[in-house]
């Protein structure tokens, strides 16, 4: 850990900005055991991250349930003010949050700062969005109203690719609807979330928002704990299925945002000058480590050769060695790096046509894989049927709409998809046949804070974002009032 980075204080307790704590009942709590994350760019260890104990979890659950008794009864206006205050808190501390997230994820400073600001946007959006009572039915004998009550204590289990953006969705959705939150960051990226919670406690009541760091064992305990009433998880299909089984024992509410082996369909009338740069960003942004990235690109046969040549040229703009790159970086941890190398080796072993990239420098520090494009691998290849989560992109061809739609609709491809054609009627016709929670038309795939986001099939369960997303953080209570 660089000693020069332990001198400044963050103003909350007089300790270093680069000290990290579990946050329980409004107080930073040191731990008995710690671990260190590896910087994905340099492979050097970062700071000590606390490992929460079973007692820490029990104490946090007790504090959350105690706080819930009061927090659930706050008014919408009071919660919206709190949400606004958290947004302000994030922006007031953008520099430290940018720095620690940059170091733990391998992102450039510009990309990390954008993530921090986007996290603040999520809170800013919900400062004016709420669920109102809804009149369901009325006649001369009865009036039926649907109202929305908070569930209780949320256990949020967060991913490593966008620690702040994806976690703040869970936190703000819970807070805005009157729930309390205990968040567990990924052990690959604990620092930014622990620091965020430490800062946010200055504007929130004790126990309303807490953070505990740990590995899979801590996540397992959260899913089984009877004092946690709701789980929101972003991660792999296998872990999501285990969480769902665990939560069945106490009938917890569950939101799962899982793998998305997303299809991108380029039609024969697409303007490639406009489309190719969009597809390149969709596939290669953050080295492909995006839940909704274009993981399988299907290009109409009449455009295939020209598209492929243009995509190869466009991929060169994603500079591997440029630390100031806005859009590209290393893979964020060794586990994902080695997984991606396995996919790359499978392509080489099977003789697939790699038209650019594919060469990894074994002596270079950091978990770097250059943008790699594979032309027409078989549909049943590992590269096509499994989510890569890396800058290794299969480009396939198609001629008939029915065929490409059928190929796009894999069981693990229910999170997102994209369609490119200037014919919007055609685009919607294709989009409505894709079995994906969100379909982007003539734009690369990025969730919008105002649009509901949830996966279908193996890609998820429930959803988040937008006004509709708040419904997944509430019980619906029906009031039937006799006249």
Short mmCIF file of C-alpha atoms in Angstrom, two decimals:
data_model
loop_
_atom_site.label_atom_id
_atom_site.label_comp_id
_atom_site.label_asym_id
_atom_site.label_seq_id
_atom_site.Cartn_x
_atom_site.Cartn_y
_atom_site.Cartn_z
CA UNK A 1 0.00 0.00 0.00
CA UNK A 2 1.57 3.36 -1.00
CA UNK A 3 2.53 5.14 2.22
CA UNK A 4 2.06 8.57 0.63
CA UNK A 5 -1.67 7.89 0.46
CA UNK A 6 -2.21 7.51 4.20
CA UNK A 7 -1.63 11.11 5.24
CA UNK A 8 -4.84 13.01 4.41
CA UNK A 9 -7.96 12.88 6.55
CA UNK A 10 -11.53 12.71 5.33
CA UNK A 11 -12.98 14.93 8.03
CA UNK A 12 -15.45 12.39 9.41
CA UNK A 13 -13.39 10.93 12.25
CA UNK A 14 -9.92 12.34 11.72
CA UNK A 15 -8.64 9.06 10.30
CA UNK A 16 -6.98 8.69 6.91
CA UNK A 17 -9.10 8.84 3.79
CA UNK A 18 -7.50 5.53 2.89
CA UNK A 19 -8.59 3.70 6.01
CA UNK A 20 -11.69 1.57 5.59
CA UNK A 21 -14.24 0.28 8.08
CA UNK A 22 -17.43 -1.68 8.28
CA UNK A 23 -20.22 0.78 9.13
CA UNK A 24 -22.64 -0.47 11.80
CA UNK A 25 -25.35 1.57 13.53
CA UNK A 26 -23.92 4.85 12.31
CA UNK A 27 -20.35 4.15 13.47
CA UNK A 28 -17.21 2.96 11.66
CA UNK A 29 -16.13 -0.36 13.15
CA UNK A 30 -12.62 -1.82 12.78
CA UNK A 31 -12.24 -5.54 12.20
CA UNK A 32 -10.09 -8.31 13.61
CA UNK A 33 -9.22 -9.57 10.13
CA UNK A 34 -8.40 -7.70 6.93
CA UNK A 35 -7.62 -8.44 3.30
CA UNK A 36 -6.10 -6.43 0.47
CA UNK A 37 -7.32 -6.06 -3.10
CA UNK A 38 -4.93 -6.13 -6.05
CA UNK A 39 -4.78 -3.09 -8.34
CA UNK A 40 -5.79 -4.49 -11.78
CA UNK A 41 -3.41 -2.13 -13.60
CA UNK A 42 -0.27 -2.76 -11.55
CA UNK A 43 -0.98 -6.04 -9.69
CA UNK A 44 0.17 -4.30 -6.50
CA UNK A 45 -1.79 -4.62 -3.24
CA UNK A 46 -4.00 -1.75 -2.16
CA UNK A 47 -5.28 -0.87 1.31
CA UNK A 48 -6.51 -3.01 4.18
CA UNK A 49 -10.21 -3.87 3.86
CA UNK A 50 -12.04 -5.11 6.98
CA UNK A 51 -13.67 -8.53 7.02
CA UNK A 52 -16.97 -8.54 8.88
CA UNK A 53 -17.66 -11.25 11.45
CA UNK A 54 -20.91 -13.06 12.18
CA UNK A 55 -21.32 -10.77 15.21
CA UNK A 56 -20.91 -7.73 12.95
CA UNK A 57 -23.72 -9.04 10.77
CA UNK A 58 -25.98 -9.75 13.75
CA UNK A 59 -25.29 -6.29 15.17
CA UNK A 60 -26.02 -4.65 11.82
CA UNK A 61 -29.28 -6.58 11.43
CA UNK A 62 -30.36 -5.63 14.94
CA UNK A 63 -29.55 -1.96 14.26
CA UNK A 64 -31.38 -2.01 10.93
CA UNK A 65 -34.53 -3.52 12.40
CA UNK A 66 -34.45 -1.01 15.23
CA UNK A 67 -34.02 1.88 12.77
CA UNK A 68 -36.77 0.50 10.53
CA UNK A 69 -39.39 1.07 13.21
CA UNK A 70 -38.86 4.80 12.81
CA UNK A 71 -37.67 5.06 9.20
CA UNK A 72 -40.72 3.25 7.82
CA UNK A 73 -42.94 5.96 9.29
CA UNK A 74 -41.11 8.90 7.74
CA UNK A 75 -43.00 10.89 5.14
CA UNK A 76 -42.20 10.81 1.45
CA UNK A 77 -40.96 14.40 1.76
CA UNK A 78 -38.59 13.45 4.60
CA UNK A 79 -37.18 10.51 2.67
CA UNK A 80 -36.77 12.58 -0.48
CA UNK A 81 -34.82 15.18 1.48
CA UNK A 82 -32.57 12.42 2.82
CA UNK A 83 -32.06 11.08 -0.71
CA UNK A 84 -31.16 14.58 -1.92
CA UNK A 85 -28.70 14.96 0.96
CA UNK A 86 -26.97 11.72 -0.01
CA UNK A 87 -26.63 12.94 -3.61
CA UNK A 88 -25.00 16.12 -2.32
CA UNK A 89 -22.72 14.09 -0.05
CA UNK A 90 -21.51 12.01 -3.00
CA UNK A 91 -20.70 15.08 -5.09
CA UNK A 92 -18.94 16.78 -2.19
CA UNK A 93 -16.61 13.78 -1.93
CA UNK A 94 -16.26 12.99 -5.62
CA UNK A 95 -12.45 13.06 -5.53
CA UNK A 96 -11.89 10.40 -2.85
CA UNK A 97 -14.64 8.16 -4.25
CA UNK A 98 -13.20 8.52 -7.75
CA UNK A 99 -9.71 7.66 -6.54
CA UNK A 100 -10.53 4.52 -4.57
CA UNK A 101 -12.91 3.15 -7.22
CA UNK A 102 -10.33 3.82 -9.94
CA UNK A 103 -7.71 1.86 -8.03
CA UNK A 104 -9.90 -1.10 -7.11
CA UNK A 105 -11.53 -1.54 -10.56
CA UNK A 106 -8.68 -0.52 -12.89
CA UNK A 107 -10.84 2.15 -14.54
CA UNK A 108 -9.35 5.39 -15.79
CA UNK A 109 -9.85 8.45 -13.64
CA UNK A 110 -12.34 9.90 -16.12
CA UNK A 111 -14.40 6.71 -16.22
CA UNK A 112 -14.35 6.39 -12.44
CA UNK A 113 -15.42 10.01 -11.95
CA UNK A 114 -18.31 9.48 -14.36
CA UNK A 115 -19.40 6.48 -12.30
CA UNK A 116 -19.38 8.53 -9.10
CA UNK A 117 -21.40 11.29 -10.71
CA UNK A 118 -23.84 8.75 -12.15
CA UNK A 119 -24.28 7.31 -8.66
CA UNK A 120 -25.30 10.78 -7.48
CA UNK A 121 -27.75 11.03 -10.40
CA UNK A 122 -29.59 7.97 -9.10
CA UNK A 123 -30.21 9.70 -5.79
CA UNK A 124 -31.05 12.96 -7.53
CA UNK A 125 -33.66 11.22 -9.71
CA UNK A 126 -35.50 9.64 -6.78
CA UNK A 127 -35.68 12.89 -4.82
CA UNK A 128 -38.80 13.62 -6.88
CA UNK A 129 -40.11 10.12 -7.68
CA UNK A 130 -42.40 8.21 -5.34
CA UNK A 131 -45.20 5.64 -5.33
CA UNK A 132 -48.64 7.10 -4.75
CA UNK A 133 -51.75 5.31 -3.58
CA UNK A 134 -53.71 4.04 -6.58
CA UNK A 135 -57.45 3.80 -6.95
CA UNK A 136 -58.00 0.25 -8.25
CA UNK A 137 -61.78 0.16 -8.40
CA UNK A 138 -64.83 2.02 -7.18
CA UNK A 139 -68.59 1.54 -7.40
CA UNK A 140 -71.56 2.36 -5.20
CA UNK A 141 -70.60 -0.35 -2.65
CA UNK A 142 -66.82 -0.32 -2.36
CA UNK A 143 -63.67 1.68 -2.97
CA UNK A 144 -60.41 -0.27 -3.49
CA UNK A 145 -57.05 1.42 -3.03
CA UNK A 146 -53.56 -0.04 -3.53
CA UNK A 147 -50.93 1.37 -1.20
CA UNK A 148 -47.22 0.54 -0.95
CA UNK A 149 -45.51 -0.44 2.30
CA UNK A 150 -41.77 -0.97 2.81
CA UNK A 151 -40.58 -4.56 3.17
CA UNK A 152 -38.08 -4.11 5.99
CA UNK A 153 -34.33 -4.70 5.96
CA UNK A 154 -32.68 -5.10 2.55
CA UNK A 155 -29.54 -7.16 2.13
CA UNK A 156 -27.83 -5.75 -0.96
CA UNK A 157 -25.06 -7.90 -2.47
CA UNK A 158 -23.12 -5.89 -5.00
CA UNK A 159 -20.96 -6.62 -8.07
CA UNK A 160 -17.42 -5.55 -8.85
CA UNK A 161 -17.74 -4.11 -12.37
CA UNK A 162 -19.63 -0.92 -11.43
CA UNK A 163 -19.47 -0.89 -7.62
CA UNK A 164 -20.99 2.54 -7.06
CA UNK A 165 -23.43 2.81 -9.96
CA UNK A 166 -25.07 -0.58 -9.47
CA UNK A 167 -25.03 -0.44 -5.68
CA UNK A 168 -26.54 3.03 -5.39
CA UNK A 169 -29.54 1.79 -7.40
CA UNK A 170 -30.23 -0.69 -4.61
CA UNK A 171 -29.54 1.76 -1.80
CA UNK A 172 -31.64 4.65 -3.11
CA UNK A 173 -34.55 2.37 -4.11
CA UNK A 174 -34.65 0.99 -0.58
CA UNK A 175 -34.28 4.32 1.20
CA UNK A 176 -36.86 6.09 -0.98
CA UNK A 177 -39.48 3.46 -0.12
CA UNK A 178 -38.83 3.41 3.63
CA UNK A 179 -36.57 0.35 3.89
CA UNK A 180 -33.22 0.04 5.67
CA UNK A 181 -30.14 -1.31 3.86
CA UNK A 182 -27.15 -3.47 4.72
CA UNK A 183 -24.84 -3.57 1.72
CA UNK A 184 -22.08 -6.09 1.06
CA UNK A 185 -19.60 -5.00 -1.61
CA UNK A 186 -17.78 -7.50 -3.75
CA UNK A 187 -14.52 -8.53 -2.04
CA UNK A 188 -12.80 -7.53 -5.31
CA UNK A 189 -13.99 -3.90 -4.93
CA UNK A 190 -14.75 -3.11 -1.27
CA UNK A 191 -13.22 0.33 -0.89
CA UNK A 192 -15.57 2.70 -2.71
CA UNK A 193 -18.72 1.29 -1.12
CA UNK A 194 -17.28 1.22 2.40
CA UNK A 195 -16.17 4.82 1.96
CA UNK A 196 -19.52 5.84 0.48
CA UNK A 197 -21.41 4.38 3.43
CA UNK A 198 -19.01 5.98 5.90
CA UNK A 199 -19.65 9.37 4.29
CA UNK A 200 -23.42 8.90 3.89
CA UNK A 201 -23.88 8.11 7.59
CA UNK A 202 -23.33 11.82 8.26
CA UNK A 203 -26.67 12.63 6.60
CA UNK A 204 -28.72 9.53 7.50
CA UNK A 205 -30.02 8.20 10.82
CA UNK A 206 -27.99 5.38 12.45
CA UNK A 207 -28.89 1.91 11.19
CA UNK A 208 -30.68 3.08 8.04
CA UNK A 209 -27.69 2.43 5.74
CA UNK A 210 -24.87 0.11 6.82
CA UNK A 211 -21.98 -1.65 5.06
CA UNK A 212 -20.26 -4.95 5.78
CA UNK A 213 -17.35 -6.31 3.76
CA UNK A 214 -16.67 -10.00 3.30
CA UNK A 215 -16.64 -12.90 0.93
CA UNK A 216 -19.19 -15.46 -0.23
CA UNK A 217 -19.65 -16.76 3.32
CA UNK A 218 -20.96 -13.37 4.46
CA UNK A 219 -23.32 -13.20 1.49
CA UNK A 220 -24.56 -16.68 2.35
CA UNK A 221 -25.26 -15.63 5.93
CA UNK A 222 -27.20 -12.60 4.71
CA UNK A 223 -29.46 -14.70 2.50
CA UNK A 224 -30.21 -17.05 5.40
CA UNK A 225 -30.56 -14.47 8.19
CA UNK A 226 -34.13 -14.26 9.51
CA UNK A 227 -33.72 -10.57 10.32
CA UNK A 228 -33.16 -9.67 6.66
CA UNK A 229 -36.40 -9.55 4.69
CA UNK A 230 -35.31 -8.78 1.16
CA UNK A 231 -32.25 -9.52 -0.99
CA UNK A 232 -31.07 -7.64 -4.08
CA UNK A 233 -28.15 -9.29 -5.88
CA UNK A 234 -26.21 -8.55 -9.06
CA UNK A 235 -23.89 -11.27 -10.31
CA UNK A 236 -23.69 -14.71 -11.88
CA UNK A 237 -26.50 -17.12 -12.67
CA UNK A 238 -25.12 -19.86 -10.43
CA UNK A 239 -24.89 -17.61 -7.37
CA UNK A 240 -28.31 -16.12 -8.12
CA UNK A 241 -29.85 -19.58 -8.17
CA UNK A 242 -28.22 -20.40 -4.83
CA UNK A 243 -29.53 -17.16 -3.34
CA UNK A 244 -33.04 -17.94 -4.54
CA UNK A 245 -32.88 -21.37 -2.88
CA UNK A 246 -31.56 -19.88 0.36
CA UNK A 247 -34.22 -17.18 0.47
CA UNK A 248 -36.99 -19.74 0.05
CA UNK A 249 -36.48 -20.83 3.66
CA UNK A 250 -37.71 -17.51 5.04
CA UNK A 251 -39.67 -16.48 1.92
CA UNK A 252 -37.57 -13.35 1.45
CA UNK A 253 -38.39 -11.02 -1.41
CA UNK A 254 -35.65 -11.33 -4.05
CA UNK A 255 -34.30 -9.22 -6.91
CA UNK A 256 -31.67 -10.89 -9.11
CA UNK A 257 -29.83 -9.18 -11.96
CA UNK A 258 -27.81 -11.97 -13.55
CA UNK A 259 -25.72 -12.70 -16.63
CA UNK A 260 -26.66 -11.22 -19.97
CA UNK A 261 -25.29 -12.92 -23.08
CA UNK A 262 -26.77 -10.05 -25.04
CA UNK A 263 -27.39 -10.14 -28.78
CA UNK A 264 -26.83 -7.17 -31.08
CA UNK A 265 -28.64 -7.38 -34.44
CA UNK A 266 -27.48 -5.22 -37.36
CA UNK A 267 -29.96 -5.17 -40.23
CA UNK A 268 -29.19 -4.95 -43.93
CA UNK A 269 -30.31 -1.30 -44.18
CA UNK A 270 -28.11 -0.06 -41.33
CA UNK A 271 -25.86 2.97 -41.89
CA UNK A 272 -22.51 1.49 -40.91
CA UNK A 273 -20.83 4.86 -40.52
CA UNK A 274 -23.21 5.52 -37.65
CA UNK A 275 -23.68 1.98 -36.39
CA UNK A 276 -20.14 0.60 -36.14
CA UNK A 277 -18.93 3.16 -33.55
CA UNK A 278 -22.04 2.47 -31.46
CA UNK A 279 -21.53 -1.29 -31.61
CA UNK A 280 -17.85 -0.93 -30.71
CA UNK A 281 -18.72 1.03 -27.57
CA UNK A 282 -21.46 -1.44 -26.73
CA UNK A 283 -19.04 -4.36 -26.97
CA UNK A 284 -15.74 -2.93 -25.70
CA UNK A 285 -16.58 -0.26 -23.11
CA UNK A 286 -14.88 -1.14 -19.80
CA UNK A 287 -13.24 -4.08 -21.61
CA UNK A 288 -16.63 -5.73 -22.10
CA UNK A 289 -17.27 -5.94 -18.34
CA UNK A 290 -20.80 -4.57 -18.59
CA UNK A 291 -23.91 -6.61 -17.79
CA UNK A 292 -25.68 -5.39 -20.92
CA UNK A 293 -22.66 -5.22 -23.26
CA UNK A 294 -23.06 -6.53 -26.81
CA UNK A 295 -21.77 -10.07 -26.27
CA UNK A 296 -22.89 -11.54 -29.63
CA UNK A 297 -23.04 -9.40 -32.76
CA UNK A 298 -25.24 -10.62 -35.62
CA UNK A 299 -24.68 -8.72 -38.89
CA UNK A 300 -26.73 -9.22 -42.05
CA UNK A 301 -24.72 -11.19 -44.60
CA UNK A 302 -24.89 -8.40 -47.20
CA UNK A 303 -23.03 -6.01 -44.85
CA UNK A 304 -20.85 -8.52 -43.04
CA UNK A 305 -17.44 -8.03 -44.69
CA UNK A 306 -17.63 -4.23 -44.63
CA UNK A 307 -18.92 -4.20 -41.05
CA UNK A 308 -16.13 -6.51 -39.90
CA UNK A 309 -13.41 -4.39 -41.50
CA UNK A 310 -14.85 -1.20 -40.01
CA UNK A 311 -15.21 -2.77 -36.55
CA UNK A 312 -11.56 -3.86 -36.61
CA UNK A 313 -10.52 -0.27 -37.34
CA UNK A 314 -12.86 1.12 -34.69
CA UNK A 315 -11.51 -1.30 -32.07
CA UNK A 316 -8.06 0.29 -32.44
CA UNK A 317 -9.40 3.40 -30.73
CA UNK A 318 -9.72 1.43 -27.49
CA UNK A 319 -6.08 1.92 -26.50
CA UNK A 320 -4.92 -0.78 -24.13
CA UNK A 321 -1.89 1.11 -22.79
CA UNK A 322 -3.55 4.51 -22.35
CA UNK A 323 -4.30 5.13 -18.66
CA UNK A 324 -6.36 8.17 -19.64
CA UNK A 325 -8.67 6.14 -21.89
CA UNK A 326 -12.27 7.01 -21.12
CA UNK A 327 -13.69 3.73 -22.36
CA UNK A 328 -11.15 0.92 -21.97
CA UNK A 329 -9.06 -0.63 -19.23
CA UNK A 330 -7.82 -3.93 -17.82
CA UNK A 331 -10.05 -6.72 -16.60
CA UNK A 332 -10.91 -5.88 -13.02
CA UNK A 333 -9.58 -8.94 -11.20
CA UNK A 334 -7.46 -12.02 -11.73
CA UNK A 335 -10.41 -14.42 -11.60
CA UNK A 336 -12.16 -12.74 -14.53
CA UNK A 337 -8.85 -12.35 -16.36
CA UNK A 338 -8.07 -16.06 -16.15
CA UNK A 339 -11.62 -16.93 -17.17
CA UNK A 340 -11.27 -14.70 -20.24
CA UNK A 341 -7.91 -16.24 -21.10
CA UNK A 342 -9.63 -19.63 -21.05
CA UNK A 343 -12.19 -18.43 -23.60
CA UNK A 344 -9.42 -17.00 -25.76
CA UNK A 345 -7.44 -20.23 -25.62
CA UNK A 346 -10.57 -22.19 -26.57
CA UNK A 347 -10.92 -20.00 -29.68
CA UNK A 348 -7.30 -20.63 -30.66
CA UNK A 349 -7.46 -24.35 -29.93
CA UNK A 350 -10.51 -24.70 -32.17
CA UNK A 351 -8.97 -22.68 -34.99
CA UNK A 352 -11.50 -19.84 -34.95
CA UNK A 353 -10.64 -16.83 -37.11
CA UNK A 354 -9.31 -14.07 -34.86
CA UNK A 355 -9.22 -10.99 -37.08
CA UNK A 356 -7.69 -8.62 -34.53
CA UNK A 357 -6.28 -8.90 -31.02
CA UNK A 358 -5.85 -12.23 -29.28
CA UNK A 359 -2.26 -11.64 -28.18
CA UNK A 360 -1.64 -11.25 -24.44
CA UNK A 361 1.71 -9.95 -23.19
CA UNK A 362 2.74 -12.33 -20.39
CA UNK A 363 5.42 -9.97 -19.02
CA UNK A 364 3.19 -6.90 -18.80
CA UNK A 365 1.81 -5.94 -15.41
CA UNK A 366 -1.94 -5.80 -15.09
CA UNK A 367 -4.87 -7.87 -16.31
CA UNK A 368 -4.89 -6.60 -19.89
CA UNK A 369 -6.50 -8.26 -22.90
CA UNK A 370 -6.58 -6.24 -26.13
CA UNK A 371 -9.83 -5.79 -28.08
CA UNK A 372 -10.27 -9.15 -29.81
CA UNK A 373 -12.72 -9.86 -32.65
CA UNK A 374 -13.57 -13.38 -33.80
CA UNK A 375 -15.24 -13.86 -37.19
CA UNK A 376 -18.08 -16.38 -37.52
CA UNK A 377 -17.33 -18.80 -34.69
CA UNK A 378 -19.79 -21.71 -34.45
CA UNK A 379 -23.08 -21.01 -32.71
CA UNK A 380 -22.38 -23.77 -30.17
CA UNK A 381 -18.87 -22.51 -29.33
CA UNK A 382 -17.97 -21.44 -25.80
CA UNK A 383 -17.44 -17.88 -27.05
CA UNK A 384 -21.01 -17.61 -28.34
CA UNK A 385 -23.05 -19.60 -25.86
CA UNK A 386 -21.45 -18.19 -22.67
CA UNK A 387 -21.17 -14.57 -21.55
CA UNK A 388 -17.55 -13.48 -22.07
CA UNK A 389 -17.42 -10.43 -19.75
CA UNK A 390 -14.23 -9.51 -21.58
CA UNK A 391 -13.19 -7.69 -24.79
CA UNK A 392 -13.52 -10.85 -26.91
CA UNK A 393 -16.30 -10.32 -29.40
CA UNK A 394 -17.88 -12.87 -31.78
CA UNK A 395 -19.27 -11.41 -35.01
CA UNK A 396 -21.75 -13.69 -36.77
CA UNK A 397 -23.91 -13.35 -39.87
CA UNK A 398 -27.60 -13.82 -40.68
CA UNK A 399 -29.98 -13.62 -43.63
CA UNK A 400 -33.50 -14.37 -42.30
CA UNK A 401 -35.16 -12.46 -39.46
CA UNK A 402 -36.82 -15.50 -37.93
CA UNK A 403 -33.48 -17.29 -37.81
CA UNK A 404 -31.53 -14.47 -36.15
CA UNK A 405 -34.28 -13.90 -33.59
CA UNK A 406 -34.25 -17.60 -32.68
CA UNK A 407 -30.44 -17.55 -32.36
CA UNK A 408 -30.56 -14.39 -30.25
CA UNK A 409 -33.03 -15.85 -27.73
CA UNK A 410 -30.74 -18.00 -25.61
CA UNK A 411 -31.79 -18.83 -22.06
CA UNK A 412 -28.88 -16.76 -20.67
CA UNK A 413 -29.65 -13.80 -22.95
CA UNK A 414 -32.67 -12.30 -21.20
CA UNK A 415 -31.10 -9.12 -19.83
CA UNK A 416 -30.67 -6.89 -22.88
CA UNK A 417 -30.38 -6.73 -26.65
CA UNK A 418 -29.93 -4.12 -29.36
CA UNK A 419 -31.28 -3.67 -32.88
CA UNK A 420 -29.88 -1.36 -35.57
CA UNK A 421 -32.03 -0.31 -38.52
CA UNK A 422 -33.39 3.08 -39.67
CA UNK A 423 -36.78 1.39 -40.20
CA UNK A 424 -38.32 1.91 -36.76
CA UNK A 425 -41.35 -0.26 -37.49
CA UNK A 426 -39.02 -3.09 -38.39
CA UNK A 427 -36.85 -2.39 -35.34
CA UNK A 428 -39.84 -2.63 -33.01
CA UNK A 429 -41.12 -5.76 -34.74
CA UNK A 430 -37.77 -7.47 -34.10
CA UNK A 431 -37.39 -6.02 -30.61
CA UNK A 432 -40.79 -7.27 -29.45
CA UNK A 433 -39.78 -10.82 -30.41
CA UNK A 434 -36.55 -10.73 -28.42
CA UNK A 435 -36.83 -12.38 -25.02
CA UNK A 436 -34.95 -9.65 -23.16
CA UNK A 437 -35.93 -7.27 -20.40
CA UNK A 438 -34.64 -4.23 -22.30
CA UNK A 439 -34.02 -3.74 -26.01
CA UNK A 440 -32.08 -0.71 -27.23
CA UNK A 441 -32.92 0.53 -30.73
CA UNK A 442 -30.21 2.35 -32.70
CA UNK A 443 -28.08 2.89 -29.61
CA UNK A 444 -25.62 0.85 -27.59
CA UNK A 445 -26.85 -0.78 -24.42
CA UNK A 446 -26.88 1.30 -21.23
CA UNK A 447 -29.64 1.28 -18.60
CA UNK A 448 -31.34 4.62 -17.94
CA UNK A 449 -32.21 5.59 -14.38
CA UNK A 450 -35.82 6.34 -15.44
CA UNK A 451 -36.40 3.03 -17.26
CA UNK A 452 -37.29 -0.23 -15.51
CA UNK A 453 -34.47 -2.75 -15.80
CA UNK A 454 -34.85 -6.47 -15.18
CA UNK A 455 -33.80 -9.76 -16.72
CA UNK A 456 -35.90 -12.56 -18.16
CA UNK A 457 -35.26 -16.31 -18.00
CA UNK A 458 -31.80 -17.08 -16.57
CA UNK A 459 -30.86 -13.39 -16.63
CA UNK A 460 -32.86 -12.34 -13.63
CA UNK A 461 -35.78 -12.17 -11.28
CA UNK A 462 -37.62 -8.92 -10.53
CA UNK A 463 -35.99 -5.63 -11.39
CA UNK A 464 -34.94 -2.10 -10.51
CA UNK A 465 -34.80 1.49 -11.82
CA UNK A 466 -37.51 3.87 -12.87
CA UNK A 467 -40.69 4.42 -10.92
CA UNK A 468 -41.74 0.83 -11.60
CA UNK A 469 -38.54 -0.41 -9.97
CA UNK A 470 -39.71 0.97 -6.62
CA UNK A 471 -42.55 -1.55 -6.64
CA UNK A 472 -39.97 -4.31 -6.19
CA UNK A 473 -38.88 -2.72 -2.92
CA UNK A 474 -42.41 -2.64 -1.47
CA UNK A 475 -45.33 -4.76 -0.44
CA UNK A 476 -48.57 -3.81 -2.14
CA UNK A 477 -51.39 -3.53 0.37
CA UNK A 478 -55.00 -3.44 -0.79
CA UNK A 479 -57.53 -1.38 1.18
CA UNK A 480 -61.13 -2.34 0.48
CA UNK A 481 -63.37 0.34 1.94
CA UNK A 482 -67.10 -0.31 2.23
CA UNK A 483 -69.43 2.55 1.41
#
